[in-house]
mmCIF file of C-alpha atoms in Angstrom:
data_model
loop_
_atom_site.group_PDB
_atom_site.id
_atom_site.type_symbol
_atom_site.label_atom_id
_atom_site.label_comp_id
_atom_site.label_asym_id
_atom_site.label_seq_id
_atom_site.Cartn_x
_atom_site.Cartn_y
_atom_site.Cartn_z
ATOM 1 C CA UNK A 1 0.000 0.000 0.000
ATOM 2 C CA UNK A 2 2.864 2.761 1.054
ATOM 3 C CA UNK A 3 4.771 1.957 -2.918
ATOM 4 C CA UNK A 4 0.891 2.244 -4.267
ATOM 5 C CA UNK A 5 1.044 5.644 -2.858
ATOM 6 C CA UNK A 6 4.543 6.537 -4.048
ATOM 7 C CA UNK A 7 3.183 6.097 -7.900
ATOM 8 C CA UNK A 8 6.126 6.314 -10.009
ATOM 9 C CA UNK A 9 9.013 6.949 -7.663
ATOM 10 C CA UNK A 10 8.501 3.445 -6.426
ATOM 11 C CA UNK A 11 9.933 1.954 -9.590
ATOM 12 C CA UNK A 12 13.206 0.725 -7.441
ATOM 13 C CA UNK A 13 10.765 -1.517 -5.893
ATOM 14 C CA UNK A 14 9.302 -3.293 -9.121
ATOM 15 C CA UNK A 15 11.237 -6.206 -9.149
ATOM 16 C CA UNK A 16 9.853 -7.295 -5.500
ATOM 17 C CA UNK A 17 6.633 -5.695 -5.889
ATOM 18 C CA UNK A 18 6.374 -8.893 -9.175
ATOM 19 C CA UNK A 19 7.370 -11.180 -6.625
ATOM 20 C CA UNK A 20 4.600 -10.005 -4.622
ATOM 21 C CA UNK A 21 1.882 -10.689 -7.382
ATOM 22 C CA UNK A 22 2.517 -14.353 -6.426
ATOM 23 C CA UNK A 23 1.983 -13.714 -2.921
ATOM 24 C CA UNK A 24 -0.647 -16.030 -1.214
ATOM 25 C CA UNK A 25 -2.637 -13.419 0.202
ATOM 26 C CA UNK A 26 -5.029 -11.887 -2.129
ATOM 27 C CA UNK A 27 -4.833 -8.209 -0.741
ATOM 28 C CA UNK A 28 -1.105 -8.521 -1.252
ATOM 29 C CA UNK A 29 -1.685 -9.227 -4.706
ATOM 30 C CA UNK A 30 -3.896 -6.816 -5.649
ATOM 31 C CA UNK A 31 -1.970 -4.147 -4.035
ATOM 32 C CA UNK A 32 1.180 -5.354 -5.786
ATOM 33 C CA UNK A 33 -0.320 -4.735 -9.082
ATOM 34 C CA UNK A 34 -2.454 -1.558 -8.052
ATOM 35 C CA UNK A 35 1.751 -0.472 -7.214
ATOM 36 C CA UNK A 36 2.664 -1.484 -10.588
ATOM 37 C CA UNK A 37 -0.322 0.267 -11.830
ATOM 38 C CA UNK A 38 1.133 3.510 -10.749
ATOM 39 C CA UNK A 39 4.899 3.016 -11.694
ATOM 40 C CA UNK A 40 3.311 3.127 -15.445
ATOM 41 C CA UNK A 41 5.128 1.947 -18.537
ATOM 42 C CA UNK A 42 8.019 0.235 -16.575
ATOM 43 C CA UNK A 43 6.129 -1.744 -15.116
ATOM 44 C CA UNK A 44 4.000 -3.241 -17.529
ATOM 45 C CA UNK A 45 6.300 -5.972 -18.274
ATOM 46 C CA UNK A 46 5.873 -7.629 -15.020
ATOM 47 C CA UNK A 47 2.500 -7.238 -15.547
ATOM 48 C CA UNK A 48 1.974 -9.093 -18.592
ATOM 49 C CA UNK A 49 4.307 -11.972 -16.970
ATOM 50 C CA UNK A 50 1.569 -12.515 -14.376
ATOM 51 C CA UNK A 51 -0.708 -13.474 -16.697
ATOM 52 C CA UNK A 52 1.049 -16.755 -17.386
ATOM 53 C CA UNK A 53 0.866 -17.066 -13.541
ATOM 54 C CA UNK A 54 -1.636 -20.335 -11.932
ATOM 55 C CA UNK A 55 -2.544 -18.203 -9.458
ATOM 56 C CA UNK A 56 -5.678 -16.715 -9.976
ATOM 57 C CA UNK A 57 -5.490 -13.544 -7.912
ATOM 58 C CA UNK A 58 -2.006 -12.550 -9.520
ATOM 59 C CA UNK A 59 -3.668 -13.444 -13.063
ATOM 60 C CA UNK A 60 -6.915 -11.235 -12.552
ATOM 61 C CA UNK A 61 -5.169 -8.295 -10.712
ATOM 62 C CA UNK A 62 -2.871 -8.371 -14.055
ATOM 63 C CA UNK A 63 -5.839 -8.278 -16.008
ATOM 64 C CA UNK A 64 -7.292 -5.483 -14.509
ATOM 65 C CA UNK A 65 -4.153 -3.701 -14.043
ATOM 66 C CA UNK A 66 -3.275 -3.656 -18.180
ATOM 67 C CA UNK A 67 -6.868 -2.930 -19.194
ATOM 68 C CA UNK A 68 -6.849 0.309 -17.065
ATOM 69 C CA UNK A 69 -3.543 1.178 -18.809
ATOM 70 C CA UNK A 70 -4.731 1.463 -21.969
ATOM 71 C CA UNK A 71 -3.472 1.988 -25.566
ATOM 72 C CA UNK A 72 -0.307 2.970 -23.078
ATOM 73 C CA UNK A 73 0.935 -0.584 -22.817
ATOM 74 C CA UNK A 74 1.446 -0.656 -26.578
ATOM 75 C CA UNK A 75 5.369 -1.736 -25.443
ATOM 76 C CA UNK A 76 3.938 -5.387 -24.849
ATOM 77 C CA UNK A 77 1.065 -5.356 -27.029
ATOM 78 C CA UNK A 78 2.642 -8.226 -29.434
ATOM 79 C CA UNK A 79 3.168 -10.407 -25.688
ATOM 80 C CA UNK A 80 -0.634 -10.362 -24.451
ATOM 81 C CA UNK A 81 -1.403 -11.275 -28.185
ATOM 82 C CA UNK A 82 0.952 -14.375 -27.361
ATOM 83 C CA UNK A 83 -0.123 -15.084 -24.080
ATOM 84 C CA UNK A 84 -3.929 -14.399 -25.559
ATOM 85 C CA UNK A 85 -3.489 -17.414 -27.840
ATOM 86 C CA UNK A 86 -1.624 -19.715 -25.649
ATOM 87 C CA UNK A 87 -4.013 -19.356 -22.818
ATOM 88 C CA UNK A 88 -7.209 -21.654 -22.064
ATOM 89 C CA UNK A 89 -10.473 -20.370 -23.223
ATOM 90 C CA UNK A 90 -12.089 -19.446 -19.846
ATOM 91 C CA UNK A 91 -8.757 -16.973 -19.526
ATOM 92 C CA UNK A 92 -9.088 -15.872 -23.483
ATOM 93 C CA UNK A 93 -12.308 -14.540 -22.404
ATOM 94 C CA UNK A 94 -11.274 -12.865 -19.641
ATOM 95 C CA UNK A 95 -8.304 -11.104 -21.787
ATOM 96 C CA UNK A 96 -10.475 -10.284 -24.693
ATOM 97 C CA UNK A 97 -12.057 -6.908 -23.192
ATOM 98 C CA UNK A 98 -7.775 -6.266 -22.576
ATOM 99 C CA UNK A 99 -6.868 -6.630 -26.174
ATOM 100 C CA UNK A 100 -10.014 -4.806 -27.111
ATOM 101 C CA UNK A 101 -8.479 -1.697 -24.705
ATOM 102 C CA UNK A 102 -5.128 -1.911 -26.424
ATOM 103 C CA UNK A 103 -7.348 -0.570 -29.357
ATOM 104 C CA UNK A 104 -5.780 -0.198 -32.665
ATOM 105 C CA UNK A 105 -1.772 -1.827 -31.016
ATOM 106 C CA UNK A 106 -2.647 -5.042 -30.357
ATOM 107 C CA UNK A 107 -4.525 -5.342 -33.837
ATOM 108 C CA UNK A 108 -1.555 -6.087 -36.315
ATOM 109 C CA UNK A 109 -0.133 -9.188 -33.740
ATOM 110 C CA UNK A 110 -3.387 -10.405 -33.757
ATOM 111 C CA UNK A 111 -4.179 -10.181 -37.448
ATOM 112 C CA UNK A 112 -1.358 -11.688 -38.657
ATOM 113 C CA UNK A 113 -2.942 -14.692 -37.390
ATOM 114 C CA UNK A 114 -5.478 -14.217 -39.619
ATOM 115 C CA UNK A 115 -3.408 -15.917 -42.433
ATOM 116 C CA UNK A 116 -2.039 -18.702 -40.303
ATOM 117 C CA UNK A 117 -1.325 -22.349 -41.834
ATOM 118 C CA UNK A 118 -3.635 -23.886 -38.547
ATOM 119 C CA UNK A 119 -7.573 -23.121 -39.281
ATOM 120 C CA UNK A 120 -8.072 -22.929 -35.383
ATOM 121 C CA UNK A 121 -5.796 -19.926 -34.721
ATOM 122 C CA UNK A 122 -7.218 -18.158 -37.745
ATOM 123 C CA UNK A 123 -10.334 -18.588 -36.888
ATOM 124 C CA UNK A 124 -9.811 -17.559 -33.540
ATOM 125 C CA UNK A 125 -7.966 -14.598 -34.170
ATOM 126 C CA UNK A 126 -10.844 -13.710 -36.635
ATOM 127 C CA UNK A 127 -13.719 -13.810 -33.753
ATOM 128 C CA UNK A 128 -11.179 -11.970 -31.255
ATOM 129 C CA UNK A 129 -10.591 -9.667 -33.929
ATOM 130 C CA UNK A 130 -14.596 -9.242 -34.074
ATOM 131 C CA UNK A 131 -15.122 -9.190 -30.275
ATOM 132 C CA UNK A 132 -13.015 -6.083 -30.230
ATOM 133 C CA UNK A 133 -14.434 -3.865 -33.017
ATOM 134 C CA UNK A 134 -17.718 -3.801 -30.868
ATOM 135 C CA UNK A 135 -16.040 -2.615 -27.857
ATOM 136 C CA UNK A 136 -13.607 0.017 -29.004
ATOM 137 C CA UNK A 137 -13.451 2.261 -32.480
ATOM 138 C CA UNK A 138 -9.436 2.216 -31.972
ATOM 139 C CA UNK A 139 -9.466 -1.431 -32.928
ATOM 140 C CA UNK A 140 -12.056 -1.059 -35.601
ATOM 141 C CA UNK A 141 -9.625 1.434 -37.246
ATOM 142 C CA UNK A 142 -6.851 -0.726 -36.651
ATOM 143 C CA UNK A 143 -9.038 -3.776 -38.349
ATOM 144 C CA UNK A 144 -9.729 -1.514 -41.386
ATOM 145 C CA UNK A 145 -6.415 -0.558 -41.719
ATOM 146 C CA UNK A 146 -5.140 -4.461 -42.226
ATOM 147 C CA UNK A 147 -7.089 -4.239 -45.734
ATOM 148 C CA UNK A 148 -3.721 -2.998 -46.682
ATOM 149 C CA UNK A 149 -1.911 -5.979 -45.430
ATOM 150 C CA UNK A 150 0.829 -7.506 -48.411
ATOM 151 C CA UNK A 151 -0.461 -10.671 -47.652
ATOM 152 C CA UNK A 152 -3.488 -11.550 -49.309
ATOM 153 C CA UNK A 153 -4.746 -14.145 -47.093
ATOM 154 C CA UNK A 154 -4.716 -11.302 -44.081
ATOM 155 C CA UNK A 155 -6.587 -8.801 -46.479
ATOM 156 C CA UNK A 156 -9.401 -11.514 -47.083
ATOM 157 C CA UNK A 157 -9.691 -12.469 -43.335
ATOM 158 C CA UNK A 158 -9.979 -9.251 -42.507
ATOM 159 C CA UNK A 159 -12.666 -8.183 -44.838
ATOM 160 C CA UNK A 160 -14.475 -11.486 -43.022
ATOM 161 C CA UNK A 161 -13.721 -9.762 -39.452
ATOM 162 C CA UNK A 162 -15.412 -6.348 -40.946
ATOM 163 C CA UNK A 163 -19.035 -8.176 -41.813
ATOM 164 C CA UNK A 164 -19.429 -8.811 -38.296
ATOM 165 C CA UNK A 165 -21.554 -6.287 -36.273
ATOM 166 C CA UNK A 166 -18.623 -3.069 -35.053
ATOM 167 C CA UNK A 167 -18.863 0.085 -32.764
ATOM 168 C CA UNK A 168 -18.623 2.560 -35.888
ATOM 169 C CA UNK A 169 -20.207 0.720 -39.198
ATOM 170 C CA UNK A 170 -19.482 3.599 -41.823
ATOM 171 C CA UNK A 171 -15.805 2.377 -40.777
ATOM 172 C CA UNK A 172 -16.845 -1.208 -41.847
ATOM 173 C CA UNK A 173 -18.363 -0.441 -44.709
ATOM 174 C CA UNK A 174 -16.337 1.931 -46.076
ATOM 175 C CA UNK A 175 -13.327 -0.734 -45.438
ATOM 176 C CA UNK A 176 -15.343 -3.544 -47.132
ATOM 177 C CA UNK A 177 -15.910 -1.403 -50.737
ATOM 178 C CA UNK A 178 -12.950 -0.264 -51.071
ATOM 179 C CA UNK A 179 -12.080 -3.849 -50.826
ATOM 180 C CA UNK A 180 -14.010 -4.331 -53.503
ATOM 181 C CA UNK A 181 -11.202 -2.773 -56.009
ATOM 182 C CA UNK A 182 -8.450 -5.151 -54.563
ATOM 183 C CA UNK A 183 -6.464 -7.116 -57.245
ATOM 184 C CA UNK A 184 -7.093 -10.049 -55.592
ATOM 185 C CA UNK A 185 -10.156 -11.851 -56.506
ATOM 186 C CA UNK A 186 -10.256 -13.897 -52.771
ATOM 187 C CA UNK A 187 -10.003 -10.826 -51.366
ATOM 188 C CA UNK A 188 -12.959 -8.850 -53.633
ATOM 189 C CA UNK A 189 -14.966 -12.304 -53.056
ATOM 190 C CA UNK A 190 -14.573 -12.138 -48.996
ATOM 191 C CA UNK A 191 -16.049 -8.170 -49.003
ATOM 192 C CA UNK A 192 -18.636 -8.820 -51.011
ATOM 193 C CA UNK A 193 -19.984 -12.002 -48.418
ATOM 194 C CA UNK A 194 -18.682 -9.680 -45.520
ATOM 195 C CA UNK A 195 -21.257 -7.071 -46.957
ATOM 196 C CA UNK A 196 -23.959 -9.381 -47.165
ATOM 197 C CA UNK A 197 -23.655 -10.433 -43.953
ATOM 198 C CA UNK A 198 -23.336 -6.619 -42.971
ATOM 199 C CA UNK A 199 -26.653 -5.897 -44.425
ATOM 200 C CA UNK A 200 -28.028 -8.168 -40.982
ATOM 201 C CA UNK A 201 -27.133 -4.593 -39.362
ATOM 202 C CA UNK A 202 -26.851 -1.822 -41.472
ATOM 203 C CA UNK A 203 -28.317 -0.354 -44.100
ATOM 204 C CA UNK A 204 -25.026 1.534 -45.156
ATOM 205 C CA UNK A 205 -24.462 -1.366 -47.073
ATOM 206 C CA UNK A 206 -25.972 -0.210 -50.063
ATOM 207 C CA UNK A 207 -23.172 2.200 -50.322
ATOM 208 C CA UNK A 208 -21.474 -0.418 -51.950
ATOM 209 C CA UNK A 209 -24.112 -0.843 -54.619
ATOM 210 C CA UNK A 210 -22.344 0.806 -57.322
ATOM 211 C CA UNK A 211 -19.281 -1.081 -57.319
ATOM 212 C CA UNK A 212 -21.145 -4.479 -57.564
ATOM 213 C CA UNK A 213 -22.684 -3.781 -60.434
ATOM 214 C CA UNK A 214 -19.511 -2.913 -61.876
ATOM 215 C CA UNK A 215 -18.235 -6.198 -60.755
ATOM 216 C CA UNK A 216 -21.073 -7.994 -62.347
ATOM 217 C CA UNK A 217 -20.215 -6.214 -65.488
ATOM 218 C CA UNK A 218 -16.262 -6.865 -65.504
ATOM 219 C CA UNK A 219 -15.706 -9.634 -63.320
ATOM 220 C CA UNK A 220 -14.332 -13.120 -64.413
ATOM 221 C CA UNK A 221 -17.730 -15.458 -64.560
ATOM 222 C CA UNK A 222 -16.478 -17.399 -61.945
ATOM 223 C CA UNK A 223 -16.673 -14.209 -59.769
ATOM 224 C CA UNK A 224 -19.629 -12.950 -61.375
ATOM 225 C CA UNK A 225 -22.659 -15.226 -59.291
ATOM 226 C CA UNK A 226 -21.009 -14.238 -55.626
ATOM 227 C CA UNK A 227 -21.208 -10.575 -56.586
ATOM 228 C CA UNK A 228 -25.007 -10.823 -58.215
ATOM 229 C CA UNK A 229 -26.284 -13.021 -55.533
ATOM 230 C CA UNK A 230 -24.914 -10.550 -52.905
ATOM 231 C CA UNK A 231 -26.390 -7.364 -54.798
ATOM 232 C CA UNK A 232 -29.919 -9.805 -54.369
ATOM 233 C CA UNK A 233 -29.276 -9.403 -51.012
ATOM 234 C CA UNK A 234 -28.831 -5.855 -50.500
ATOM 235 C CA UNK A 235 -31.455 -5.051 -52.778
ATOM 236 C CA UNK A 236 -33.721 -7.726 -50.074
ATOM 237 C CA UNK A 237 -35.568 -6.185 -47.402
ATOM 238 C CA UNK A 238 -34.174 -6.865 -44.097
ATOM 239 C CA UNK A 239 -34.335 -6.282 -39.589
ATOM 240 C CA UNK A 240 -34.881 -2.635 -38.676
ATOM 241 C CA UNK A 241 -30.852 -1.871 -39.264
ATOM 242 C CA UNK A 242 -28.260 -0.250 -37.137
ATOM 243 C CA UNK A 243 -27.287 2.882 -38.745
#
């Protein structure tokens, strides 16, 4: 409690205050972290080492330490993206409103996933990826911007993450037709579902009108049905939309 009140001037003491997140005692614990807490940046390594911790209280005090912190722990944004994935479900839950704090920092870690060889991280990292944009508008933008990814495969998953319902949707839907010009056909294919599955939400969809029908016009005839049945479906009426 007496380094909690020293904030930042207690920094001498971090090494013992992250033996203390092990402590036994559950008011020790939380304390140790509240400490931590107020050293700032420093700190935030020892931190994100307590969430590999089997101890519960030093795991939850971590938890709620980091989320408080912020886009400001960007410094170990790429570790609780690690330590996100490794972890058991019940604790991936628990982290997901963390990662979705970290706004638009712990996006790129997390996306790069998207592309991954094993189907079970990719798909995870794609319903993460979705969990945040409805918490936070920081990782929305940070979604959008992976439509620029080099890699292909990260383009398309993301233009899958962006039909799912998001804080901000002229953000999604923006993201998702101007996906529509990438050279890529996966990646043109993947916005056009994502938009059909955005028009469960939004009517902004129909933004994207336009460049269907040019797709329907130009497109390779292999292309050509996915893009005229998903114009059928914006042109369908649907729920009372989120605007």
């Amino acid at each position: 409690v007496a380094l909690n009140a020293l904030g930042p001037a207690a920094a001498p003491a971090l090494p013992a205050l992250a033996r203390a997140l092990e402590d036994p005692e559950p008011r020790v614990v939380t304390n140790a972290a509240e400490a931590l807490w107020q050293i700032g940046p420093p700190a935030w390594p020892a931190l994100t080492r307590a969430l590999h911790s089997t101890n519960e209280h030093a795991f939850n005090a971590a938890t709620h330490a980091l989320r408080r912190t912020g886009a400001a722990a960007s410094n170990v944004a790429p570790q609780l993206v690690a330590v996100f994935l490794e972890t058991s479900p019940p604790r991936r839950e628990q982290l997901t409103p963390l990662l979705a704090a970290l706004g638009d920092t712990a996006v790129p870690a997390l996306g790069a996933h998207l592309a991954h060889t094993n189907a079970a991280l990719a798909d995870l990292a794609a319903r993460t990826l979705r969990a945040m944009i409805t918490r936070e508008f920081a990782a929305l933008r940070g979604v959008a911007a992976l439509l620029k990814h080099p890699d292909p495969q990260v383009r398309a998953g993301t233009a899958r993450v962006l039909g799912g319902q998001a804080l901000w949707p002229r953000t999604s839907v923006n993201g998702l037709v101007a996906a529509l010009e990438d050279p890529v056909p996966a990646v043109r294919r993947a916005a056009a579902e994502a938009l059909a599955e955005a028009a469960e939400w939004t009517d902004l969809v129909t933004n994207a009108v336009p460049a269907l029908r040019r797709l329907t016009e130009s497109a390779d005839p292999t292309e050509r049905e996915t893009y005229q049945r998903v114009l059928s479906r914006l042109a369908a009426p649907g729920p009372s939309p989120a605007r």
